[in-house]
Amino acid sequence: MSVYGSTREQDIKELIQRLKKIYKFRDLGQLQYFLDIYIIHNIDNRRIYICQDSYVDKRIKHYKIDTSSKPPSTPVSHNQDLIKYESEAHTERIRMYQKKVGSISYPANITHPDIAKTASKLAEFLVNPVPEHEKAADHCLQYLATTKFPAIEYTALGDGELTAQVPNEELQIFKNTANASFANGADCRSAEGYTFKLFGGCIDWAVQKQATVSTSTTEAELLTLLF
């Protein structure tokens, strides 16, 4: 499948004609579903939304996650401190845990920045997970089941410019934020993360543990700027 776009209808028609001379393909029209990503077009209001509700439903069903109890409000339990264990995990448990974390990591990278930190934390235990780690992964999947419908929204404000004039203010079309959580892990290494937003919606984000131990909040936040 190929995805293309242009503000000029004639350019699209010419591209299709050139491709038809080389390949056999069908034009499926406006993009609506791609790589388990649902794309919603609101042409009248000049907005596009992306979400992965169908993908989440399939993962919940595949792993037989219980969604009948009270849904969690956060991707990880507040009182759950995940740490590494010395005991050796069974091969089947390792394989299942790795599959679950992989299923969590995909939306964490595409449409769910709210679970990026949790996905990063769960990935620390891929080699030797224990029941507590798998329970945390199931908790995150339950959270995804309850937050599958909120979508990332992109607007056409600015007409391609990086700022747009709106009533009483200048709206920044392109934004970047970065932050660090000083020494919040058992090994005293700080967590860091960033987001980039364009046209009102996140286009890139990441969370990771810093490679070195920072000696102050200021140092941790300065290192984040180099992330």
PDB file of C-alpha atoms in Angstrom:
ATOM      1  CA  MET A   1       0.000   0.000   0.000  1.00  0.00           C
ATOM      2  CA  SER A   2       1.220   3.506  -0.855  1.00  0.00           C
ATOM      3  CA  VAL A   3       0.074   6.707   0.823  1.00  0.00           C
ATOM      4  CA  TYR A   4       0.273  10.045  -0.954  1.00  0.00           C
ATOM      5  CA  GLY A   5      -1.146  13.514  -0.565  1.00  0.00           C
ATOM      6  CA  SER A   6      -1.094  16.963  -2.095  1.00  0.00           C
ATOM      7  CA  THR A   7      -2.990  20.226  -1.889  1.00  0.00           C
ATOM      8  CA  ARG A   8      -3.174  20.230  -5.701  1.00  0.00           C
ATOM      9  CA  GLU A   9      -5.648  17.786  -7.217  1.00  0.00           C
ATOM     10  CA  GLN A  10      -3.872  17.860 -10.574  1.00  0.00           C
ATOM     11  CA  ASP A  11      -0.608  16.673  -8.997  1.00  0.00           C
ATOM     12  CA  ILE A  12      -2.397  13.652  -7.549  1.00  0.00           C
ATOM     13  CA  LYS A  13      -3.978  12.755 -10.885  1.00  0.00           C
ATOM     14  CA  GLU A  14      -0.625  12.984 -12.660  1.00  0.00           C
ATOM     15  CA  LEU A  15       1.040  10.813 -10.017  1.00  0.00           C
ATOM     16  CA  ILE A  16      -1.632   8.132 -10.377  1.00  0.00           C
ATOM     17  CA  GLN A  17      -1.265   8.086 -14.147  1.00  0.00           C
ATOM     18  CA  ARG A  18       2.520   7.695 -13.925  1.00  0.00           C
ATOM     19  CA  LEU A  19       2.214   4.868 -11.400  1.00  0.00           C
ATOM     20  CA  LYS A  20      -0.343   3.035 -13.529  1.00  0.00           C
ATOM     21  CA  LYS A  21       2.189   2.885 -16.358  1.00  0.00           C
ATOM     22  CA  ILE A  22       4.592   0.975 -14.113  1.00  0.00           C
ATOM     23  CA  TYR A  23       2.494  -0.947 -11.556  1.00  0.00           C
ATOM     24  CA  LYS A  24      -0.865  -2.628 -11.307  1.00  0.00           C
ATOM     25  CA  PHE A  25      -2.750  -1.097  -8.421  1.00  0.00           C
ATOM     26  CA  ARG A  26      -6.119   0.185  -7.269  1.00  0.00           C
ATOM     27  CA  ASP A  27      -6.819   3.677  -6.019  1.00  0.00           C
ATOM     28  CA  LEU A  28      -8.661   3.175  -2.714  1.00  0.00           C
ATOM     29  CA  GLY A  29      -9.515   6.845  -2.383  1.00  0.00           C
ATOM     30  CA  GLN A  30      -9.227   8.832   0.818  1.00  0.00           C
ATOM     31  CA  LEU A  31      -7.019   7.168   3.431  1.00  0.00           C
ATOM     32  CA  GLN A  32      -9.096   5.753   6.283  1.00  0.00           C
ATOM     33  CA  TYR A  33      -7.192   2.773   7.703  1.00  0.00           C
ATOM     34  CA  PHE A  34      -3.466   2.129   7.572  1.00  0.00           C
ATOM     35  CA  LEU A  35      -1.230  -0.174   9.657  1.00  0.00           C
ATOM     36  CA  ASP A  36      -3.930  -0.545  12.348  1.00  0.00           C
ATOM     37  CA  ILE A  37      -4.335   3.244  12.486  1.00  0.00           C
ATOM     38  CA  TYR A  38      -7.826   4.655  11.953  1.00  0.00           C
ATOM     39  CA  ILE A  39      -7.811   8.057  10.217  1.00  0.00           C
ATOM     40  CA  ILE A  40     -10.919  10.233  10.604  1.00  0.00           C
ATOM     41  CA  HIS A  41     -11.379  13.213   8.273  1.00  0.00           C
ATOM     42  CA  ASN A  42     -13.495  16.218   9.258  1.00  0.00           C
ATOM     43  CA  ILE A  43     -13.219  18.251   6.076  1.00  0.00           C
ATOM     44  CA  ASP A  44     -15.768  20.908   7.069  1.00  0.00           C
ATOM     45  CA  ASN A  45     -13.784  21.831  10.197  1.00  0.00           C
ATOM     46  CA  ARG A  46     -10.386  21.127   8.583  1.00  0.00           C
ATOM     47  CA  ARG A  47      -9.391  18.501  11.097  1.00  0.00           C
ATOM     48  CA  ILE A  48      -7.903  15.008  11.009  1.00  0.00           C
ATOM     49  CA  TYR A  49      -7.972  12.504  13.868  1.00  0.00           C
ATOM     50  CA  ILE A  50      -5.979   9.300  14.341  1.00  0.00           C
ATOM     51  CA  CYS A  51      -6.696   6.515  16.815  1.00  0.00           C
ATOM     52  CA  GLN A  52      -6.230   2.751  17.206  1.00  0.00           C
ATOM     53  CA  ASP A  53      -9.446   1.562  18.822  1.00  0.00           C
ATOM     54  CA  SER A  54      -9.757  -1.494  16.557  1.00  0.00           C
ATOM     55  CA  TYR A  55      -6.139  -2.496  17.217  1.00  0.00           C
ATOM     56  CA  VAL A  56      -6.677  -2.231  20.979  1.00  0.00           C
ATOM     57  CA  ASP A  57      -9.855  -4.332  20.782  1.00  0.00           C
ATOM     58  CA  LYS A  58      -7.984  -7.082  18.929  1.00  0.00           C
ATOM     59  CA  ARG A  59      -5.148  -7.104  21.468  1.00  0.00           C
ATOM     60  CA  ILE A  60      -7.561  -7.195  24.414  1.00  0.00           C
ATOM     61  CA  LYS A  61      -9.390 -10.159  22.886  1.00  0.00           C
ATOM     62  CA  HIS A  62      -6.154 -11.941  21.947  1.00  0.00           C
ATOM     63  CA  TYR A  63      -4.727 -11.759  25.475  1.00  0.00           C
ATOM     64  CA  LYS A  64      -8.134 -12.332  27.141  1.00  0.00           C
ATOM     65  CA  ILE A  65      -7.782  -9.206  29.267  1.00  0.00           C
ATOM     66  CA  ASP A  66     -10.564  -8.746  31.824  1.00  0.00           C
ATOM     67  CA  THR A  67     -12.394  -5.457  31.217  1.00  0.00           C
ATOM     68  CA  SER A  68     -15.411  -6.158  33.434  1.00  0.00           C
ATOM     69  CA  SER A  69     -13.922  -4.636  36.596  1.00  0.00           C
ATOM     70  CA  LYS A  70     -13.525  -0.927  37.360  1.00  0.00           C
ATOM     71  CA  PRO A  71     -11.339   0.545  34.606  1.00  0.00           C
ATOM     72  CA  PRO A  72      -7.962   1.964  35.693  1.00  0.00           C
ATOM     73  CA  SER A  73      -7.485   5.719  35.377  1.00  0.00           C
ATOM     74  CA  THR A  74      -3.712   5.510  34.877  1.00  0.00           C
ATOM     75  CA  PRO A  75      -1.538   3.201  32.729  1.00  0.00           C
ATOM     76  CA  VAL A  76       0.333   1.931  35.791  1.00  0.00           C
ATOM     77  CA  SER A  77      -0.751   1.456  39.412  1.00  0.00           C
ATOM     78  CA  HIS A  78       0.332   4.268  41.721  1.00  0.00           C
ATOM     79  CA  ASN A  79       1.538   1.844  44.395  1.00  0.00           C
ATOM     80  CA  GLN A  80       3.385  -0.511  42.042  1.00  0.00           C
ATOM     81  CA  ASP A  81       7.173  -0.168  42.024  1.00  0.00           C
ATOM     82  CA  LEU A  82       8.551  -2.467  39.345  1.00  0.00           C
ATOM     83  CA  ILE A  83      12.037  -3.818  40.012  1.00  0.00           C
ATOM     84  CA  LYS A  84      14.270  -6.497  38.513  1.00  0.00           C
ATOM     85  CA  TYR A  85      14.282  -9.963  40.071  1.00  0.00           C
ATOM     86  CA  GLU A  86      17.122 -12.464  40.308  1.00  0.00           C
ATOM     87  CA  SER A  87      14.908 -15.529  39.885  1.00  0.00           C
ATOM     88  CA  GLU A  88      14.777 -17.051  36.405  1.00  0.00           C
ATOM     89  CA  ALA A  89      11.480 -16.779  34.539  1.00  0.00           C
ATOM     90  CA  HIS A  90       9.940 -19.627  32.558  1.00  0.00           C
ATOM     91  CA  THR A  91      10.419 -19.490  28.786  1.00  0.00           C
ATOM     92  CA  GLU A  92       6.675 -19.354  28.083  1.00  0.00           C
ATOM     93  CA  ARG A  93       6.212 -16.482  30.528  1.00  0.00           C
ATOM     94  CA  ILE A  94       9.058 -14.557  28.898  1.00  0.00           C
ATOM     95  CA  ARG A  95       7.561 -15.076  25.437  1.00  0.00           C
ATOM     96  CA  MET A  96       4.065 -13.990  26.504  1.00  0.00           C
ATOM     97  CA  TYR A  97       5.360 -10.947  28.374  1.00  0.00           C
ATOM     98  CA  GLN A  98       7.427  -9.849  25.380  1.00  0.00           C
ATOM     99  CA  LYS A  99       4.353 -10.135  23.139  1.00  0.00           C
ATOM    100  CA  LYS A 100       2.269  -8.022  25.508  1.00  0.00           C
ATOM    101  CA  VAL A 101       4.928  -5.328  25.808  1.00  0.00           C
ATOM    102  CA  GLY A 102       5.269  -5.299  22.021  1.00  0.00           C
ATOM    103  CA  SER A 103       1.511  -4.836  21.706  1.00  0.00           C
ATOM    104  CA  ILE A 104       1.682  -1.949  24.181  1.00  0.00           C
ATOM    105  CA  SER A 105       4.705  -0.335  22.535  1.00  0.00           C
ATOM    106  CA  TYR A 106       3.023   0.035  19.134  1.00  0.00           C
ATOM    107  CA  PRO A 107       0.238   2.435  20.244  1.00  0.00           C
ATOM    108  CA  ALA A 108       2.707   4.031  22.665  1.00  0.00           C
ATOM    109  CA  ASN A 109       4.757   5.072  19.625  1.00  0.00           C
ATOM    110  CA  ILE A 110       1.890   5.922  17.256  1.00  0.00           C
ATOM    111  CA  THR A 111      -1.223   7.305  18.982  1.00  0.00           C
ATOM    112  CA  HIS A 112      -0.833   7.046  22.764  1.00  0.00           C
ATOM    113  CA  PRO A 113       1.868   9.308  24.221  1.00  0.00           C
ATOM    114  CA  ASP A 114       0.079   8.870  27.564  1.00  0.00           C
ATOM    115  CA  ILE A 115       1.491   5.334  27.893  1.00  0.00           C
ATOM    116  CA  ALA A 116       4.995   6.058  26.580  1.00  0.00           C
ATOM    117  CA  LYS A 117       6.559   6.086  30.062  1.00  0.00           C
ATOM    118  CA  THR A 118       4.811   2.855  31.042  1.00  0.00           C
ATOM    119  CA  ALA A 119       5.878   1.119  27.828  1.00  0.00           C
ATOM    120  CA  SER A 120       9.472   2.225  28.419  1.00  0.00           C
ATOM    121  CA  LYS A 121       9.390   0.909  31.988  1.00  0.00           C
ATOM    122  CA  LEU A 122       7.853  -2.440  31.035  1.00  0.00           C
ATOM    123  CA  ALA A 123      10.518  -2.897  28.354  1.00  0.00           C
ATOM    124  CA  GLU A 124      13.213  -2.943  31.055  1.00  0.00           C
ATOM    125  CA  PHE A 125      12.083  -6.434  32.101  1.00  0.00           C
ATOM    126  CA  LEU A 126      11.841  -8.214  28.747  1.00  0.00           C
ATOM    127  CA  VAL A 127      14.637 -10.664  29.565  1.00  0.00           C
ATOM    128  CA  ASN A 128      13.446 -11.940  32.947  1.00  0.00           C
ATOM    129  CA  PRO A 129       9.840 -10.957  33.745  1.00  0.00           C
ATOM    130  CA  VAL A 130       8.011 -12.213  36.829  1.00  0.00           C
ATOM    131  CA  PRO A 131       4.251 -12.238  37.589  1.00  0.00           C
ATOM    132  CA  GLU A 132       4.362  -8.654  38.928  1.00  0.00           C
ATOM    133  CA  HIS A 133       5.651  -7.415  35.581  1.00  0.00           C
ATOM    134  CA  GLU A 134       3.003  -9.294  33.604  1.00  0.00           C
ATOM    135  CA  LYS A 135       0.336  -7.944  35.958  1.00  0.00           C
ATOM    136  CA  ALA A 136       1.572  -4.419  35.208  1.00  0.00           C
ATOM    137  CA  ALA A 137       1.388  -5.130  31.464  1.00  0.00           C
ATOM    138  CA  ASP A 138      -2.198  -6.371  31.850  1.00  0.00           C
ATOM    139  CA  HIS A 139      -3.027  -3.221  33.812  1.00  0.00           C
ATOM    140  CA  CYS A 140      -1.723  -1.076  30.954  1.00  0.00           C
ATOM    141  CA  LEU A 141      -3.780  -3.067  28.439  1.00  0.00           C
ATOM    142  CA  GLN A 142      -6.871  -2.519  30.601  1.00  0.00           C
ATOM    143  CA  TYR A 143      -6.098   1.199  30.593  1.00  0.00           C
ATOM    144  CA  LEU A 144      -5.814   1.141  26.797  1.00  0.00           C
ATOM    145  CA  ALA A 145      -9.213  -0.547  26.595  1.00  0.00           C
ATOM    146  CA  THR A 146     -10.789   2.389  28.444  1.00  0.00           C
ATOM    147  CA  THR A 147      -8.897   5.109  26.525  1.00  0.00           C
ATOM    148  CA  LYS A 148      -9.067   3.690  22.996  1.00  0.00           C
ATOM    149  CA  PHE A 149     -11.465   6.314  21.625  1.00  0.00           C
ATOM    150  CA  PRO A 150      -9.726   9.634  22.414  1.00  0.00           C
ATOM    151  CA  ALA A 151      -7.792  10.466  19.250  1.00  0.00           C
ATOM    152  CA  ILE A 152      -4.924  12.783  18.370  1.00  0.00           C
ATOM    153  CA  GLU A 153      -6.366  15.805  16.587  1.00  0.00           C
ATOM    154  CA  TYR A 154      -4.613  17.827  13.890  1.00  0.00           C
ATOM    155  CA  THR A 155      -6.030  21.111  12.620  1.00  0.00           C
ATOM    156  CA  ALA A 156      -5.346  23.175   9.496  1.00  0.00           C
ATOM    157  CA  LEU A 157      -4.819  26.411  11.409  1.00  0.00           C
ATOM    158  CA  GLY A 158      -1.971  28.480  10.042  1.00  0.00           C
ATOM    159  CA  ASP A 159      -2.254  27.379   6.404  1.00  0.00           C
ATOM    160  CA  GLY A 160       1.217  25.834   6.521  1.00  0.00           C
ATOM    161  CA  GLU A 161       2.838  28.563   8.634  1.00  0.00           C
ATOM    162  CA  LEU A 162       4.364  27.886  12.055  1.00  0.00           C
ATOM    163  CA  THR A 163       2.190  30.505  13.781  1.00  0.00           C
ATOM    164  CA  ALA A 164      -1.426  31.544  13.308  1.00  0.00           C
ATOM    165  CA  GLN A 165      -3.332  34.590  14.505  1.00  0.00           C
ATOM    166  CA  VAL A 166      -6.368  33.718  16.593  1.00  0.00           C
ATOM    167  CA  PRO A 167      -8.483  36.087  18.725  1.00  0.00           C
ATOM    168  CA  ASN A 168      -6.303  37.814  21.352  1.00  0.00           C
ATOM    169  CA  GLU A 169      -3.250  35.607  20.833  1.00  0.00           C
ATOM    170  CA  GLU A 170      -0.738  34.126  18.429  1.00  0.00           C
ATOM    171  CA  LEU A 171      -1.128  30.366  18.242  1.00  0.00           C
ATOM    172  CA  GLN A 172       2.106  28.392  17.946  1.00  0.00           C
ATOM    173  CA  ILE A 173       1.630  25.716  15.287  1.00  0.00           C
ATOM    174  CA  PHE A 174       4.901  23.908  16.072  1.00  0.00           C
ATOM    175  CA  LYS A 175       5.683  23.211  19.733  1.00  0.00           C
ATOM    176  CA  ASN A 176       8.313  21.277  21.642  1.00  0.00           C
ATOM    177  CA  THR A 177       8.337  20.365  25.327  1.00  0.00           C
ATOM    178  CA  ALA A 178      10.920  18.421  27.326  1.00  0.00           C
ATOM    179  CA  ASN A 179      11.146  17.461  30.967  1.00  0.00           C
ATOM    180  CA  ALA A 180      12.930  15.174  33.410  1.00  0.00           C
ATOM    181  CA  SER A 181      11.974  13.409  36.621  1.00  0.00           C
ATOM    182  CA  PHE A 182      15.027  13.634  38.865  1.00  0.00           C
ATOM    183  CA  ALA A 183      16.329  10.373  40.404  1.00  0.00           C
ATOM    184  CA  ASN A 184      12.916   8.715  40.373  1.00  0.00           C
ATOM    185  CA  GLY A 185      14.178   5.159  39.930  1.00  0.00           C
ATOM    186  CA  ALA A 186      15.676   2.599  42.273  1.00  0.00           C
ATOM    187  CA  ASP A 187      19.051   3.090  40.562  1.00  0.00           C
ATOM    188  CA  CYS A 188      18.796   6.897  41.012  1.00  0.00           C
ATOM    189  CA  ARG A 189      18.817   7.516  37.270  1.00  0.00           C
ATOM    190  CA  SER A 190      16.371  10.158  36.092  1.00  0.00           C
ATOM    191  CA  ALA A 191      13.647   9.642  33.505  1.00  0.00           C
ATOM    192  CA  GLU A 192      13.468  12.052  30.578  1.00  0.00           C
ATOM    193  CA  GLY A 193      11.038  12.707  27.782  1.00  0.00           C
ATOM    194  CA  TYR A 194       9.981  15.107  25.052  1.00  0.00           C
ATOM    195  CA  THR A 195       7.055  15.846  22.738  1.00  0.00           C
ATOM    196  CA  PHE A 196       6.783  17.636  19.401  1.00  0.00           C
ATOM    197  CA  LYS A 197       3.413  19.018  18.338  1.00  0.00           C
ATOM    198  CA  LEU A 198       2.435  20.233  14.894  1.00  0.00           C
ATOM    199  CA  PHE A 199      -0.972  21.661  13.954  1.00  0.00           C
ATOM    200  CA  GLY A 200      -2.362  20.932  17.400  1.00  0.00           C
ATOM    201  CA  GLY A 201      -1.389  17.259  17.670  1.00  0.00           C
ATOM    202  CA  CYS A 202       1.634  15.262  18.773  1.00  0.00           C
ATOM    203  CA  ILE A 203       3.824  14.074  15.895  1.00  0.00           C
ATOM    204  CA  ASP A 204       6.765  12.704  17.881  1.00  0.00           C
ATOM    205  CA  TRP A 205       7.491  11.815  21.504  1.00  0.00           C
ATOM    206  CA  ALA A 206       9.797   9.585  23.512  1.00  0.00           C
ATOM    207  CA  VAL A 207      10.601   8.601  27.083  1.00  0.00           C
ATOM    208  CA  GLN A 208      13.704   6.882  28.393  1.00  0.00           C
ATOM    209  CA  LYS A 209      15.933   6.492  31.424  1.00  0.00           C
ATOM    210  CA  GLN A 210      19.034   8.687  31.370  1.00  0.00           C
ATOM    211  CA  ALA A 211      22.318   6.865  30.826  1.00  0.00           C
ATOM    212  CA  THR A 212      24.074   8.576  33.746  1.00  0.00           C
ATOM    213  CA  VAL A 213      23.118   9.553  37.293  1.00  0.00           C
ATOM    214  CA  SER A 214      22.368  13.267  37.553  1.00  0.00           C
ATOM    215  CA  THR A 215      23.349  15.147  40.696  1.00  0.00           C
ATOM    216  CA  SER A 216      20.563  17.732  40.515  1.00  0.00           C
ATOM    217  CA  THR A 217      17.230  18.500  38.887  1.00  0.00           C
ATOM    218  CA  THR A 218      18.927  21.160  36.761  1.00  0.00           C
ATOM    219  CA  GLU A 219      21.467  18.673  35.410  1.00  0.00           C
ATOM    220  CA  ALA A 220      18.742  16.136  34.640  1.00  0.00           C
ATOM    221  CA  GLU A 221      16.709  18.715  32.722  1.00  0.00           C
ATOM    222  CA  LEU A 222      19.751  19.976  30.796  1.00  0.00           C
ATOM    223  CA  LEU A 223      20.544  16.407  29.737  1.00  0.00           C
ATOM    224  CA  THR A 224      16.961  16.100  28.503  1.00  0.00           C
ATOM    225  CA  LEU A 225      17.611  18.910  26.013  1.00  0.00           C
ATOM    226  CA  LEU A 226      20.311  16.699  24.453  1.00  0.00           C
ATOM    227  CA  PHE A 227      17.904  13.740  24.186  1.00  0.00           C
TER     228      PHE A 227
END
